[in-house]
Amino acid sequence: SPPVLHDEGLVAALRWLRAQMKQQQGLVVDIHADPNLPLPDEALRVLLFQTVRELLCWKISPGACEVEPQLW
């Protein structure tokens, strides 16, 4: 997991992941997330981040161009 996940939280980490996916894969990711989403448990934040990352990796294929994960 990236340091931003531990330092700034899940939403910031997902924004970081979005930038990485755009830069490395050309994948456009729209994130819809409540920035005040209460996630006090670090293990849950890590699990959610890793789940979104894995789903995005599965999405990467020829013709894949947009993804919209939503966390509310």
mmCIF file with all atom_site columns, N, CA, C and O in Angstrom, residues 2 5-7 11-12 15 19 27 29 32-33 39 43 48 50 53 59 61 64 66-67:
data_model
loop_
_atom_site.group_PDB
_atom_site.id
_atom_site.type_symbol
_atom_site.label_atom_id
_atom_site.label_alt_id
_atom_site.label_comp_id
_atom_site.label_asym_id
_atom_site.label_entity_id
_atom_site.label_seq_id
_atom_site.pdbx_PDB_ins_code
_atom_site.Cartn_x
_atom_site.Cartn_y
_atom_site.Cartn_z
_atom_site.occupancy
_atom_site.B_iso_or_equiv
_atom_site.pdbx_formal_charge
_atom_site.auth_seq_id
_atom_site.auth_comp_id
_atom_site.auth_asym_id
_atom_site.auth_atom_id
_atom_site.pdbx_PDB_model_num
ATOM 1  N N  . PRO A 1 2  ? 0.452   2.286  -0.686  1.00 0.00 ? 2  PRO A N  1
ATOM 2  C CA . PRO A 1 2  ? 1.269   3.497  -0.747  1.00 0.00 ? 2  PRO A CA 1
ATOM 3  C C  . PRO A 1 2  ? 1.258   4.253  0.577   1.00 0.00 ? 2  PRO A C  1
ATOM 4  O O  . PRO A 1 2  ? 0.285   4.192  1.331   1.00 0.00 ? 2  PRO A O  1
ATOM 5  N N  . LEU A 1 5  ? -1.834  6.286  1.747   1.00 0.00 ? 5  LEU A N  1
ATOM 6  C CA . LEU A 1 5  ? -2.968  5.605  2.379   1.00 0.00 ? 5  LEU A CA 1
ATOM 7  C C  . LEU A 1 5  ? -2.864  5.718  3.896   1.00 0.00 ? 5  LEU A C  1
ATOM 8  O O  . LEU A 1 5  ? -3.845  6.019  4.571   1.00 0.00 ? 5  LEU A O  1
ATOM 9  N N  . HIS A 1 6  ? -1.675  5.538  4.427   1.00 0.00 ? 6  HIS A N  1
ATOM 10 C CA . HIS A 1 6  ? -1.473  5.588  5.874   1.00 0.00 ? 6  HIS A CA 1
ATOM 11 C C  . HIS A 1 6  ? -1.420  7.024  6.390   1.00 0.00 ? 6  HIS A C  1
ATOM 12 O O  . HIS A 1 6  ? -1.871  7.304  7.490   1.00 0.00 ? 6  HIS A O  1
ATOM 13 N N  . ASP A 1 7  ? -0.883  7.922  5.559   1.00 0.00 ? 7  ASP A N  1
ATOM 14 C CA . ASP A 1 7  ? -0.698  9.311  5.992   1.00 0.00 ? 7  ASP A CA 1
ATOM 15 C C  . ASP A 1 7  ? -1.938  10.181 5.804   1.00 0.00 ? 7  ASP A C  1
ATOM 16 O O  . ASP A 1 7  ? -2.229  11.031 6.644   1.00 0.00 ? 7  ASP A O  1
ATOM 17 N N  . VAL A 1 11 ? -9.392  8.097  0.621   1.00 0.00 ? 11 VAL A N  1
ATOM 18 C CA . VAL A 1 11 ? -9.771  8.915  -0.538  1.00 0.00 ? 11 VAL A CA 1
ATOM 19 C C  . VAL A 1 11 ? -8.515  9.482  -1.210  1.00 0.00 ? 11 VAL A C  1
ATOM 20 O O  . VAL A 1 11 ? -8.387  9.433  -2.441  1.00 0.00 ? 11 VAL A O  1
ATOM 21 N N  . ALA A 1 12 ? -7.575  9.976  -0.429  1.00 0.00 ? 12 ALA A N  1
ATOM 22 C CA . ALA A 1 12 ? -6.325  10.497 -1.002  1.00 0.00 ? 12 ALA A CA 1
ATOM 23 C C  . ALA A 1 12 ? -5.553  9.384  -1.711  1.00 0.00 ? 12 ALA A C  1
ATOM 24 O O  . ALA A 1 12 ? -4.984  9.604  -2.787  1.00 0.00 ? 12 ALA A O  1
ATOM 25 N N  . ARG A 1 15 ? -7.156  8.692  -5.019  1.00 0.00 ? 15 ARG A N  1
ATOM 26 C CA . ARG A 1 15 ? -6.790  9.749  -5.982  1.00 0.00 ? 15 ARG A CA 1
ATOM 27 C C  . ARG A 1 15 ? -5.371  9.520  -6.515  1.00 0.00 ? 15 ARG A C  1
ATOM 28 O O  . ARG A 1 15 ? -5.095  9.726  -7.693  1.00 0.00 ? 15 ARG A O  1
ATOM 29 N N  . ALA A 1 19 ? -4.249  8.719  -10.467 1.00 0.00 ? 19 ALA A N  1
ATOM 30 C CA . ALA A 1 19 ? -3.170  9.380  -11.204 1.00 0.00 ? 19 ALA A CA 1
ATOM 31 C C  . ALA A 1 19 ? -2.182  8.356  -11.767 1.00 0.00 ? 19 ALA A C  1
ATOM 32 O O  . ALA A 1 19 ? -1.712  8.490  -12.905 1.00 0.00 ? 19 ALA A O  1
ATOM 33 N N  . LEU A 1 27 ? -5.638  4.827  -18.322 1.00 0.00 ? 27 LEU A N  1
ATOM 34 C CA . LEU A 1 27 ? -6.979  4.514  -17.846 1.00 0.00 ? 27 LEU A CA 1
ATOM 35 C C  . LEU A 1 27 ? -7.559  5.713  -17.105 1.00 0.00 ? 27 LEU A C  1
ATOM 36 O O  . LEU A 1 27 ? -6.939  6.233  -16.176 1.00 0.00 ? 27 LEU A O  1
ATOM 37 N N  . VAL A 1 29 ? -10.058 7.158  -14.551 1.00 0.00 ? 29 VAL A N  1
ATOM 38 C CA . VAL A 1 29 ? -10.796 6.657  -13.392 1.00 0.00 ? 29 VAL A CA 1
ATOM 39 C C  . VAL A 1 29 ? -11.488 7.835  -12.720 1.00 0.00 ? 29 VAL A C  1
ATOM 40 O O  . VAL A 1 29 ? -10.834 8.804  -12.345 1.00 0.00 ? 29 VAL A O  1
ATOM 41 N N  . HIS A 1 32 ? -15.842 8.552  -6.962  1.00 0.00 ? 32 HIS A N  1
ATOM 42 C CA . HIS A 1 32 ? -16.936 9.192  -6.234  1.00 0.00 ? 32 HIS A CA 1
ATOM 43 C C  . HIS A 1 32 ? -16.864 8.675  -4.801  1.00 0.00 ? 32 HIS A C  1
ATOM 44 O O  . HIS A 1 32 ? -17.211 7.534  -4.543  1.00 0.00 ? 32 HIS A O  1
ATOM 45 N N  . ALA A 1 33 ? -16.360 9.495  -3.893  1.00 0.00 ? 33 ALA A N  1
ATOM 46 C CA . ALA A 1 33 ? -16.175 9.051  -2.512  1.00 0.00 ? 33 ALA A CA 1
ATOM 47 C C  . ALA A 1 33 ? -16.439 10.202 -1.555  1.00 0.00 ? 33 ALA A C  1
ATOM 48 O O  . ALA A 1 33 ? -16.078 11.341 -1.838  1.00 0.00 ? 33 ALA A O  1
ATOM 49 N N  . LEU A 1 39 ? -13.509 5.700  8.400   1.00 0.00 ? 39 LEU A N  1
ATOM 50 C CA . LEU A 1 39 ? -12.835 4.403  8.326   1.00 0.00 ? 39 LEU A CA 1
ATOM 51 C C  . LEU A 1 39 ? -11.674 4.393  9.320   1.00 0.00 ? 39 LEU A C  1
ATOM 52 O O  . LEU A 1 39 ? -10.517 4.514  8.944   1.00 0.00 ? 39 LEU A O  1
ATOM 53 N N  . ALA A 1 43 ? -6.786  -1.625 8.853   1.00 0.00 ? 43 ALA A N  1
ATOM 54 C CA . ALA A 1 43 ? -6.876  -2.868 8.083   1.00 0.00 ? 43 ALA A CA 1
ATOM 55 C C  . ALA A 1 43 ? -8.005  -2.778 7.053   1.00 0.00 ? 43 ALA A C  1
ATOM 56 O O  . ALA A 1 43 ? -7.855  -3.264 5.920   1.00 0.00 ? 43 ALA A O  1
ATOM 57 N N  . LEU A 1 48 ? -9.815  -2.140 1.420   1.00 0.00 ? 48 LEU A N  1
ATOM 58 C CA . LEU A 1 48 ? -10.581 -1.430 0.388   1.00 0.00 ? 48 LEU A CA 1
ATOM 59 C C  . LEU A 1 48 ? -9.666  -0.904 -0.711  1.00 0.00 ? 48 LEU A C  1
ATOM 60 O O  . LEU A 1 48 ? -9.985  -1.012 -1.901  1.00 0.00 ? 48 LEU A O  1
ATOM 61 N N  . GLN A 1 50 ? -6.703  -2.085 -1.646  1.00 0.00 ? 50 GLN A N  1
ATOM 62 C CA . GLN A 1 50 ? -6.205  -3.216 -2.430  1.00 0.00 ? 50 GLN A CA 1
ATOM 63 C C  . GLN A 1 50 ? -7.287  -3.797 -3.333  1.00 0.00 ? 50 GLN A C  1
ATOM 64 O O  . GLN A 1 50 ? -7.011  -4.207 -4.461  1.00 0.00 ? 50 GLN A O  1
ATOM 65 N N  . ARG A 1 53 ? -7.684  -1.429 -6.270  1.00 0.00 ? 53 ARG A N  1
ATOM 66 C CA . ARG A 1 53 ? -6.508  -1.576 -7.135  1.00 0.00 ? 53 ARG A CA 1
ATOM 67 C C  . ARG A 1 53 ? -6.601  -2.848 -7.974  1.00 0.00 ? 53 ARG A C  1
ATOM 68 O O  . ARG A 1 53 ? -6.333  -2.833 -9.176  1.00 0.00 ? 53 ARG A O  1
ATOM 69 N N  . LYS A 1 59 ? -9.542  -4.535 -14.972 1.00 0.00 ? 59 LYS A N  1
ATOM 70 C CA . LYS A 1 59 ? -10.217 -3.733 -15.999 1.00 0.00 ? 59 LYS A CA 1
ATOM 71 C C  . LYS A 1 59 ? -9.279  -3.390 -17.149 1.00 0.00 ? 59 LYS A C  1
ATOM 72 O O  . LYS A 1 59 ? -9.712  -3.185 -18.261 1.00 0.00 ? 59 LYS A O  1
ATOM 73 N N  . SER A 1 61 ? -7.422  -3.665 -20.121 1.00 0.00 ? 61 SER A N  1
ATOM 74 C CA . SER A 1 61 ? -7.401  -4.562 -21.266 1.00 0.00 ? 61 SER A CA 1
ATOM 75 C C  . SER A 1 61 ? -7.553  -3.689 -22.500 1.00 0.00 ? 61 SER A C  1
ATOM 76 O O  . SER A 1 61 ? -7.910  -2.520 -22.391 1.00 0.00 ? 61 SER A O  1
ATOM 77 N N  . ALA A 1 64 ? -10.218 -0.769 -22.733 1.00 0.00 ? 64 ALA A N  1
ATOM 78 C CA . ALA A 1 64 ? -10.647 -0.249 -21.434 1.00 0.00 ? 64 ALA A CA 1
ATOM 79 C C  . ALA A 1 64 ? -10.225 1.213  -21.343 1.00 0.00 ? 64 ALA A C  1
ATOM 80 O O  . ALA A 1 64 ? -9.094  1.549  -21.605 1.00 0.00 ? 64 ALA A O  1
ATOM 81 N N  . GLU A 1 66 ? -12.498 3.748  -19.163 1.00 0.00 ? 66 GLU A N  1
ATOM 82 C CA . GLU A 1 66 ? -13.124 4.469  -18.064 1.00 0.00 ? 66 GLU A CA 1
ATOM 83 C C  . GLU A 1 66 ? -13.597 3.521  -16.975 1.00 0.00 ? 66 GLU A C  1
ATOM 84 O O  . GLU A 1 66 ? -14.131 2.456  -17.262 1.00 0.00 ? 66 GLU A O  1
ATOM 85 N N  . VAL A 1 67 ? -13.433 3.959  -15.729 1.00 0.00 ? 67 VAL A N  1
ATOM 86 C CA . VAL A 1 67 ? -13.880 3.205  -14.557 1.00 0.00 ? 67 VAL A CA 1
ATOM 87 C C  . VAL A 1 67 ? -14.398 4.206  -13.551 1.00 0.00 ? 67 VAL A C  1
ATOM 88 O O  . VAL A 1 67 ? -13.846 5.301  -13.424 1.00 0.00 ? 67 VAL A O  1
#
